[in-house]
XYZ file of C-alpha atoms in Angstrom:
568
model
C -7.588 26.890 -0.831
C -5.266 23.912 -0.434
C -1.855 23.189 -1.927
C -1.839 21.828 -5.458
C 1.075 19.485 -4.871
C 2.198 16.730 -2.538
C 5.861 17.547 -3.100
C 7.341 19.174 -0.031
C 9.265 22.437 -0.184
C 10.765 21.735 3.231
C 10.664 18.870 5.716
C 11.465 19.126 9.405
C 12.366 15.755 10.911
C 13.955 14.079 13.942
C 12.089 16.346 16.323
C 9.406 16.398 18.997
C 6.504 18.025 17.151
C 3.462 18.898 19.226
C 0.568 19.273 16.786
C -2.225 20.569 19.099
C -4.708 18.418 17.186
C -7.805 16.992 18.860
C -5.823 14.244 20.613
C -2.622 16.248 21.226
C -0.571 14.080 18.893
C 3.202 14.256 18.977
C 5.190 13.191 15.923
C 8.747 13.512 14.680
C 8.397 15.022 11.199
C 6.414 17.637 9.312
C 6.293 18.524 5.621
C 5.443 21.961 4.235
C 4.440 22.827 0.687
C 3.228 26.164 -0.711
C 2.808 27.456 2.834
C 0.578 24.586 4.014
C 1.166 21.571 6.224
C 1.394 18.660 3.765
C 2.015 15.841 6.208
C 2.823 15.008 9.817
C 4.062 11.655 11.032
C 7.179 9.588 11.432
C 10.468 10.477 9.767
C 10.046 7.585 7.355
C 6.521 8.586 6.343
C 7.243 12.252 5.839
C 10.692 12.034 4.253
C 9.085 9.946 1.519
C 7.572 13.201 0.227
C 10.983 14.719 -0.404
C 12.190 15.493 -3.904
C 15.614 16.593 -5.052
C 14.481 20.193 -4.453
C 13.161 19.627 -0.928
C 15.077 21.207 1.928
C 15.332 18.681 4.776
C 16.043 20.146 8.203
C 17.176 17.938 11.076
C 15.609 19.230 14.284
C 18.104 17.201 16.313
C 15.422 16.341 18.833
C 14.250 19.922 19.347
C 10.608 20.753 19.891
C 8.352 22.206 17.212
C 4.772 23.366 17.777
C 2.159 25.731 16.344
C 2.967 29.417 16.524
C 1.506 31.224 19.513
C -1.783 33.056 19.062
C -2.071 36.008 21.416
C -5.800 36.621 21.298
C -6.009 39.759 23.422
C -3.386 42.474 23.233
C -2.756 46.041 22.073
C 0.252 45.649 19.772
C 0.391 49.209 18.485
C 0.337 50.647 21.998
C 3.010 48.111 22.863
C 5.075 49.055 19.854
C 5.064 52.696 20.857
C 6.275 51.636 24.284
C 9.351 50.042 22.735
C 10.687 53.587 22.277
C 10.411 56.884 24.161
C 10.019 57.480 27.885
C 9.121 54.349 29.848
C 8.944 53.673 33.569
C 9.451 49.961 32.822
C 6.641 48.733 35.109
C 8.796 49.604 38.124
C 7.363 50.156 41.609
C 8.470 53.757 42.145
C 7.905 56.556 44.637
C 6.520 59.882 43.473
C 10.008 61.380 43.696
C 11.594 58.588 41.641
C 8.876 58.913 39.023
C 9.410 62.649 38.671
C 13.206 62.227 38.590
C 12.930 59.664 35.758
C 10.677 61.958 33.711
C 12.826 65.025 34.312
C 15.946 63.111 33.266
C 14.255 62.196 29.983
C 13.138 65.785 29.413
C 16.680 67.039 30.020
C 18.299 64.429 27.785
C 15.871 64.802 24.868
C 14.917 68.479 24.519
C 11.962 69.246 22.260
C 9.619 72.059 21.308
C 7.194 73.344 23.925
C 4.191 71.966 22.022
C 5.615 68.439 21.591
C 3.935 65.845 23.792
C 5.867 63.701 26.216
C 3.972 60.478 26.782
C 5.344 58.365 29.625
C 4.424 54.696 29.395
C 4.545 51.601 31.627
C 3.577 53.593 34.700
C 2.544 51.079 37.360
C 0.047 53.174 39.263
C -1.120 50.364 41.558
C 2.497 49.544 42.368
C 3.589 52.986 43.497
C 5.264 53.084 46.895
C 4.404 53.584 49.612
C 0.895 52.160 49.266
C -1.563 54.892 48.348
C 1.010 57.099 46.588
C -0.280 58.613 43.351
C 0.548 61.128 40.652
C -1.363 64.338 40.072
C -1.585 67.433 37.928
C 0.109 69.486 40.655
C 3.076 67.115 40.904
C 3.579 67.013 37.144
C 3.312 70.802 36.964
C 6.446 70.879 39.129
C 8.543 69.424 36.311
C 10.929 71.860 34.625
C 9.158 71.921 31.265
C 6.463 73.739 29.332
C 5.643 70.630 27.333
C 2.372 68.686 27.740
C 3.158 65.588 29.833
C 0.916 62.538 30.153
C 1.611 59.342 32.094
C -0.242 56.304 30.765
C -0.620 53.507 33.289
C 0.459 49.990 32.500
C -3.155 48.786 32.741
C -4.084 51.376 30.079
C -6.971 52.523 32.285
C -5.420 55.628 33.899
C -3.817 58.751 32.474
C -2.191 61.460 34.592
C -1.780 64.832 32.899
C -0.114 68.114 33.717
C -2.011 71.371 33.257
C -0.621 71.973 29.756
C -1.745 68.507 28.689
C -5.262 69.051 30.046
C -5.526 72.292 28.066
C -4.373 70.588 24.862
C -6.820 67.740 25.501
C -9.641 70.259 25.857
C -10.463 69.156 29.417
C -11.381 71.688 32.088
C -13.692 72.066 35.067
C -16.663 72.497 32.700
C -16.087 69.179 30.905
C -19.174 66.971 31.385
C -18.949 63.955 33.676
C -18.411 60.940 31.379
C -20.655 57.879 31.555
C -17.857 55.399 30.953
C -15.150 56.462 33.359
C -13.885 59.310 35.477
C -12.290 62.738 35.123
C -11.163 63.132 38.718
C -11.759 66.275 40.735
C -10.742 67.236 44.243
C -13.076 68.343 47.031
C -13.164 71.851 45.578
C -14.154 70.597 42.137
C -10.735 71.240 40.620
C -9.214 68.757 38.162
C -6.589 66.492 39.736
C -5.146 65.478 36.365
C -6.281 61.848 36.716
C -8.467 60.292 34.011
C -9.728 56.725 34.441
C -11.069 54.058 32.077
C -12.516 55.203 28.727
C -11.693 58.938 29.151
C -8.047 57.959 29.741
C -7.980 55.801 26.607
C -9.670 58.451 24.477
C -7.212 61.057 25.705
C -4.237 58.843 24.956
C -5.607 58.017 21.509
C -5.938 61.734 20.712
C -2.272 62.500 21.385
C -0.424 62.908 18.043
C 1.577 59.791 17.367
C 3.846 60.739 14.481
C 3.812 60.439 10.724
C 2.292 57.606 8.718
C 5.768 56.249 7.998
C 6.663 56.343 11.692
C 3.538 54.278 12.345
C 4.680 51.748 9.750
C 8.015 51.476 11.529
C 6.181 50.869 14.833
C 4.246 48.046 13.144
C 7.473 46.559 11.753
C 9.116 46.590 15.203
C 6.024 45.025 16.727
C 5.940 42.028 14.436
C 9.640 41.309 14.893
C 9.387 41.577 18.691
C 6.446 39.172 18.653
C 8.063 36.696 16.248
C 11.110 36.553 18.547
C 8.775 35.197 21.234
C 7.094 32.719 18.900
C 3.929 34.698 18.162
C 2.473 34.326 14.677
C -1.063 35.736 15.139
C -2.500 38.448 17.372
C -5.816 40.130 17.948
C -5.670 43.841 18.658
C -8.653 44.267 20.920
C -9.051 47.984 20.387
C -8.236 48.470 16.736
C -8.241 51.783 14.867
C -7.666 52.793 11.268
C -4.217 54.179 12.148
C -2.944 50.780 13.271
C -4.567 48.951 10.382
C -3.151 51.387 7.840
C 0.359 50.778 9.175
C 0.033 46.988 8.911
C -1.729 47.294 5.544
C 1.225 49.326 4.267
C 3.554 46.526 5.330
C 1.276 44.106 3.477
C 1.376 46.204 0.305
C 5.187 46.211 0.496
C 5.270 42.453 0.925
C 6.646 42.901 4.451
C 3.685 41.842 6.619
C 4.610 38.679 8.504
C 2.165 38.802 11.441
C -1.443 37.663 11.119
C -3.401 40.640 12.417
C -6.951 40.427 13.709
C -8.857 43.294 15.218
C -11.816 44.021 17.471
C -13.426 47.378 16.768
C -14.707 49.194 19.844
C -18.217 50.558 20.303
C -18.334 53.111 23.128
C -21.312 53.822 25.414
C -21.582 57.437 24.287
C -22.014 56.316 20.672
C -25.133 54.276 21.543
C -27.551 56.533 23.456
C -30.307 53.917 23.478
C -31.064 50.351 22.359
C -32.637 51.701 19.179
C -29.120 52.846 18.132
C -27.535 49.399 18.447
C -28.221 48.232 14.884
C -26.631 51.382 13.474
C -23.560 51.032 15.722
C -23.055 47.397 14.760
C -23.464 48.180 11.075
C -20.726 50.796 11.376
C -18.400 48.080 12.678
C -19.438 45.792 9.815
C -18.623 48.566 7.327
C -15.265 49.177 9.028
C -14.521 45.449 8.918
C -15.374 45.230 5.217
C -13.024 48.128 4.521
C -9.999 46.535 6.159
C -10.438 42.746 6.104
C -8.861 40.496 3.496
C -11.521 38.750 1.458
C -9.713 35.419 1.715
C -7.083 34.017 4.027
C -3.978 32.456 2.512
C -0.630 31.302 3.927
C 0.601 34.884 3.459
C -0.051 36.994 6.550
C -3.210 39.062 6.336
C -5.708 41.243 8.183
C -9.210 40.525 9.473
C -11.636 42.536 11.622
C -14.467 40.266 12.723
C -14.931 41.153 16.407
C -16.721 43.976 18.208
C -15.178 45.256 21.450
C -17.171 46.464 24.456
C -15.643 47.862 27.656
C -18.260 46.720 30.138
C -16.504 47.604 33.410
C -13.189 48.847 34.741
C -10.350 47.715 37.019
C -10.576 45.536 40.132
C -7.435 46.540 42.022
C -7.269 49.460 44.451
C -7.253 52.403 44.246
C -9.359 52.273 41.069
C -11.942 49.587 41.965
C -14.209 50.233 38.976
C -14.751 46.554 38.101
C -18.462 45.792 38.514
C -19.348 43.407 41.346
C -22.557 41.642 42.333
C -22.004 42.622 45.967
C -20.211 45.722 47.261
C -16.472 46.041 47.754
C -15.416 45.556 51.368
C -13.651 48.837 52.022
C -11.836 50.189 55.067
C -9.528 47.167 55.446
C -12.312 44.669 54.986
C -14.379 45.895 57.921
C -17.991 45.655 56.791
C -19.245 46.484 53.308
C -19.779 49.818 51.683
C -22.049 50.801 48.830
C -19.392 50.708 46.118
C -20.219 48.136 43.446
C -17.906 49.392 40.693
C -19.143 50.639 37.337
C -21.158 49.215 34.466
C -20.532 51.402 31.451
C -23.477 50.218 29.352
C -27.077 50.148 30.472
C -28.560 46.678 30.330
C -30.984 47.502 27.468
C -28.161 48.937 25.349
C -25.780 46.042 26.030
C -28.503 43.495 25.293
C -29.324 45.199 22.010
C -25.670 45.452 20.948
C -24.917 41.784 21.575
C -28.112 40.604 19.873
C -27.226 42.759 16.852
C -23.722 41.243 16.875
C -25.350 37.845 16.533
C -27.537 38.970 13.658
C -24.558 40.538 11.859
C -22.260 37.583 12.467
C -19.795 39.654 14.501
C -18.103 38.073 17.504
C -18.571 40.144 20.696
C -15.380 40.584 22.714
C -15.922 42.156 26.107
C -13.756 43.670 28.800
C -15.391 41.995 31.793
C -13.310 41.990 34.967
C -15.857 41.603 37.770
C -18.697 39.116 38.200
C -21.222 41.944 37.935
C -20.044 42.721 34.408
C -19.800 39.014 33.581
C -23.404 38.487 34.680
C -24.611 41.376 32.523
C -22.820 39.980 29.471
C -23.943 36.388 30.056
C -27.536 37.592 30.296
C -27.107 39.408 26.985
C -25.534 36.338 25.368
C -28.511 34.266 26.452
C -30.780 36.702 24.605
C -28.481 36.575 21.573
C -28.489 32.758 21.474
C -32.300 32.764 21.655
C -32.591 35.393 18.916
C -29.992 33.795 16.610
C -30.297 30.011 17.029
C -27.543 28.068 15.297
C -25.533 31.184 14.421
C -21.768 30.625 14.666
C -20.857 33.476 16.997
C -17.767 33.157 19.235
C -18.137 35.413 22.298
C -14.948 36.124 24.231
C -15.131 37.455 27.798
C -11.723 38.925 28.520
C -10.048 39.085 31.938
C -12.748 37.473 34.136
C -10.650 38.228 37.202
C -13.498 37.673 39.624
C -16.132 35.058 38.773
C -19.234 33.970 40.685
C -19.509 30.250 41.356
C -22.644 29.820 39.235
C -21.142 31.536 36.178
C -18.795 28.777 34.991
C -21.721 26.621 33.893
C -23.271 29.604 32.132
C -20.059 30.205 30.153
C -20.145 26.595 28.972
C -23.845 26.564 28.138
C -23.581 29.780 26.111
C -20.432 28.807 24.226
C -18.475 31.725 25.690
C -14.675 31.603 25.845
C -12.794 32.931 28.872
C -9.890 35.011 27.544
C -7.261 35.137 30.270
C -3.906 36.765 30.923
C -2.393 33.954 32.971
C 0.277 36.169 34.545
C -2.386 37.987 36.539
C -2.504 35.025 38.909
C 1.096 35.825 39.901
C 0.250 38.341 42.604
C 2.594 39.776 45.240
C 1.737 38.862 48.811
C 0.612 42.385 49.668
C -1.916 42.430 46.812
C -3.221 38.972 47.714
C -3.862 40.269 51.231
C -5.463 43.477 49.950
C -7.788 41.647 47.575
C -8.722 39.057 50.195
C -9.774 41.900 52.507
C -11.496 43.762 49.675
C -13.545 40.737 48.568
C -13.942 38.448 51.589
C -13.135 34.726 51.677
C -16.107 33.472 49.647
C -15.423 35.689 46.650
C -11.652 35.349 47.004
C -12.002 31.644 46.089
C -12.880 32.748 42.553
C -10.184 35.393 42.058
C -8.119 34.907 38.862
C -9.560 31.463 38.028
C -8.272 29.415 35.105
C -8.580 25.661 35.658
C -12.030 26.195 37.191
C -13.189 27.194 33.715
C -11.719 24.112 32.047
C -13.131 21.809 34.703
C -16.587 23.229 33.940
C -16.195 22.576 30.207
C -15.341 26.158 29.243
C -12.787 26.913 26.532
C -9.793 29.054 27.542
C -7.973 31.413 25.185
C -4.729 33.103 26.206
C -4.102 36.809 25.687
C -1.131 38.680 27.150
C -2.865 42.092 27.138
C 0.518 43.621 26.254
C 1.495 46.376 27.073
C -0.519 46.132 30.288
C 2.372 43.865 31.304
C 5.790 43.559 29.726
C 6.046 41.400 26.619
C 7.084 38.002 28.001
C 4.828 35.291 26.596
C 6.590 32.287 28.122
C 6.741 33.819 31.581
C 2.989 34.403 31.341
C 2.387 30.783 30.384
C 4.575 29.631 33.284
C 2.420 31.580 35.736
C -0.597 29.772 34.313
C 1.098 26.513 35.310
C 2.255 27.669 38.758
C -0.036 30.520 39.938
C 2.811 32.529 41.420
C 5.228 35.237 40.318
C 8.893 34.585 39.507
C 12.086 36.615 39.325
C 14.649 36.544 36.523
C 16.601 33.782 38.293
C 13.586 31.495 38.473
C 12.787 32.027 42.149
C 9.211 32.641 43.322
C 8.691 36.236 44.437
C 5.412 35.692 46.203
C 3.083 33.020 47.503
C 1.061 30.762 45.232
C -2.479 32.033 44.644
C -3.891 28.917 46.220
C -7.547 29.049 45.163
C -7.399 26.988 41.939
C -5.346 24.124 40.581
C -2.423 24.682 38.209
C -2.927 24.337 34.484
C -1.093 21.468 32.822
C 1.399 22.119 30.038
C -1.034 20.792 27.425
C -3.867 22.950 28.762
C -1.623 25.994 28.680
C -0.335 25.361 25.164
C -3.828 24.717 23.790
C -5.036 28.021 25.237
C -2.281 29.790 23.304
C -2.778 27.862 20.058
C -5.844 25.941 18.890
C -8.307 27.219 21.495
C -7.257 30.818 20.875
C -7.696 30.102 17.161
C -11.241 28.948 17.864
C -12.102 32.097 19.793
C -10.883 34.320 16.945
C -12.765 32.046 14.493
C -9.683 31.013 12.488
C -9.216 27.431 13.696
C -9.792 26.131 10.162
C -6.544 27.827 9.115
C -4.237 28.065 12.129
C -3.720 26.917 15.706
C -2.600 23.331 15.063
C -0.166 21.536 12.783
C -2.603 19.454 10.750
C -2.699 18.600 7.065
C -4.254 21.401 5.039
C -3.662 24.150 7.577
C -1.228 27.033 7.215
C 2.300 26.180 8.291
C 2.578 28.606 11.210
C 5.086 26.976 13.528
C 7.940 27.619 15.928
C 11.089 25.698 16.782
C 12.096 25.878 20.453
C 15.554 25.524 21.881
C 14.251 23.315 24.705
C 11.696 20.530 24.805
C 8.931 21.807 27.061
C 7.804 18.269 27.830
C 11.167 17.631 29.480
C 11.221 20.827 31.568
C 9.699 21.571 34.933
C 6.970 24.194 35.077
C 9.219 26.677 36.843
C 11.620 26.701 33.864
C 9.128 27.521 31.105
C 10.082 31.201 31.296
C 13.522 30.244 29.944
C 12.025 29.135 26.619
C 13.932 30.518 23.656
C 12.706 30.543 20.065
C 15.110 29.344 17.404
C 12.864 29.830 14.392
C 9.396 31.227 13.671
C 7.473 30.292 10.530
C 4.404 32.016 9.084
C 2.908 30.251 6.107
C 6.030 28.111 5.920
C 8.332 31.130 5.532
C 11.007 31.830 8.136
C 10.154 35.230 9.656
C 12.493 35.003 12.640
C 15.776 33.162 13.145
C 17.743 33.326 16.385
């Protein structure tokens, strides 16, 4: 569908408009009609489309660009974190953690059977190094309520005894194939759940009424619009989240373009012969929730299939799958710990080939090079089985890459989906990971430009709420490879194993290249004639700012389909 008129409803002029087209054009004016981009060009060219009814807005030199596309996040989880008990990603001791939780319990009394979920717990950042939470510690809280701490990486849950009972987990619970239910030396539960068991447990905790879920969705889209985000992909989508956003749509209140990746878990696919059935279930789910057509009005689409292939790289978890063992014991020698692959190779191969046949885009959690290799091998089989099929694989995280894998990404048309802020590591973690990996592998820790230089497409995804919602800080780290404080001072050394991304490279990863990965580049991602008018107006011109000031970016206006959905 394209607009039926050349008369502009609104014209923005006298600005610096970055279009993100194929040649990164910059113009001064843009016309919008019926939710579409009608024209881009000079003020003279575009203002000629004005009628007496056209609203003409002088940008006064400000920058305009496509709305951000956050192609890997968990917006509903993030929305829940905007309220309730949060540890705010702080590096806390055990005592401080317990004090914070107890203060919340005392301030907000509730029934004994009402869950307390504590979010933004930075397990890897607890102090001193090696400190951790446990069932026994949480049982010391003055409460009879079930208490669960959900880590900021969404891969660990710590539960008190009441919570474990309500989750149906005890010493007789089978050992899961896709994560860990931790036990001590005596076989007793420690209260720690890792990877998929942690996520399943968190998902099973009652989350409120349907209307409360709608209010979470409404808060989410406003928080994202305030940072310039117009489209997201929820990379672990469920019916609950979709129903909340669909309710907003039915009320005419949906303003965020919502894509989803539906997860297939290892336990749901016992063998490769079950892959076709599992993929068809995702197709049926997608048909139930996806809009049949995309228009300038915000909509919903589920066209991706999510696979958690491995776990987490950082200590103490170290479940990311590696090609060679982790170097444990302060880097002295190598052990026999390779991390975890949650799918067998025959099952993963079958799932990804069936994705190709069904036209679904596989989106994988692949942190270590062992998991990346397994997925690239499967993609090679899929490309051979489905020649010419337009399938857009996205390998998310790719925190540790083997030198030979960049070329394989490019050859297989796989996109690296990166959270740029993960290259902003504190000095202590840089030292730990250097010891854990050794110098040769450390060269390929948190790569970004290495992908681009090998001809691989990059798509940006914040992975919120794994980290706080701060899109422009994340993009700044992509351009600097170090962490920054609120005053704009570096808080750690530069991760000096890759070059910095340029501003254009960074912006493309968060606009047109993210649009390609989610298979919506024909509609969004750039300001080109015939595309939806999803755009943002920035207070500062990014092209006139140094890289270490990008975090200060403020959004003045966010447009979705030409409509103003946020105004500062």
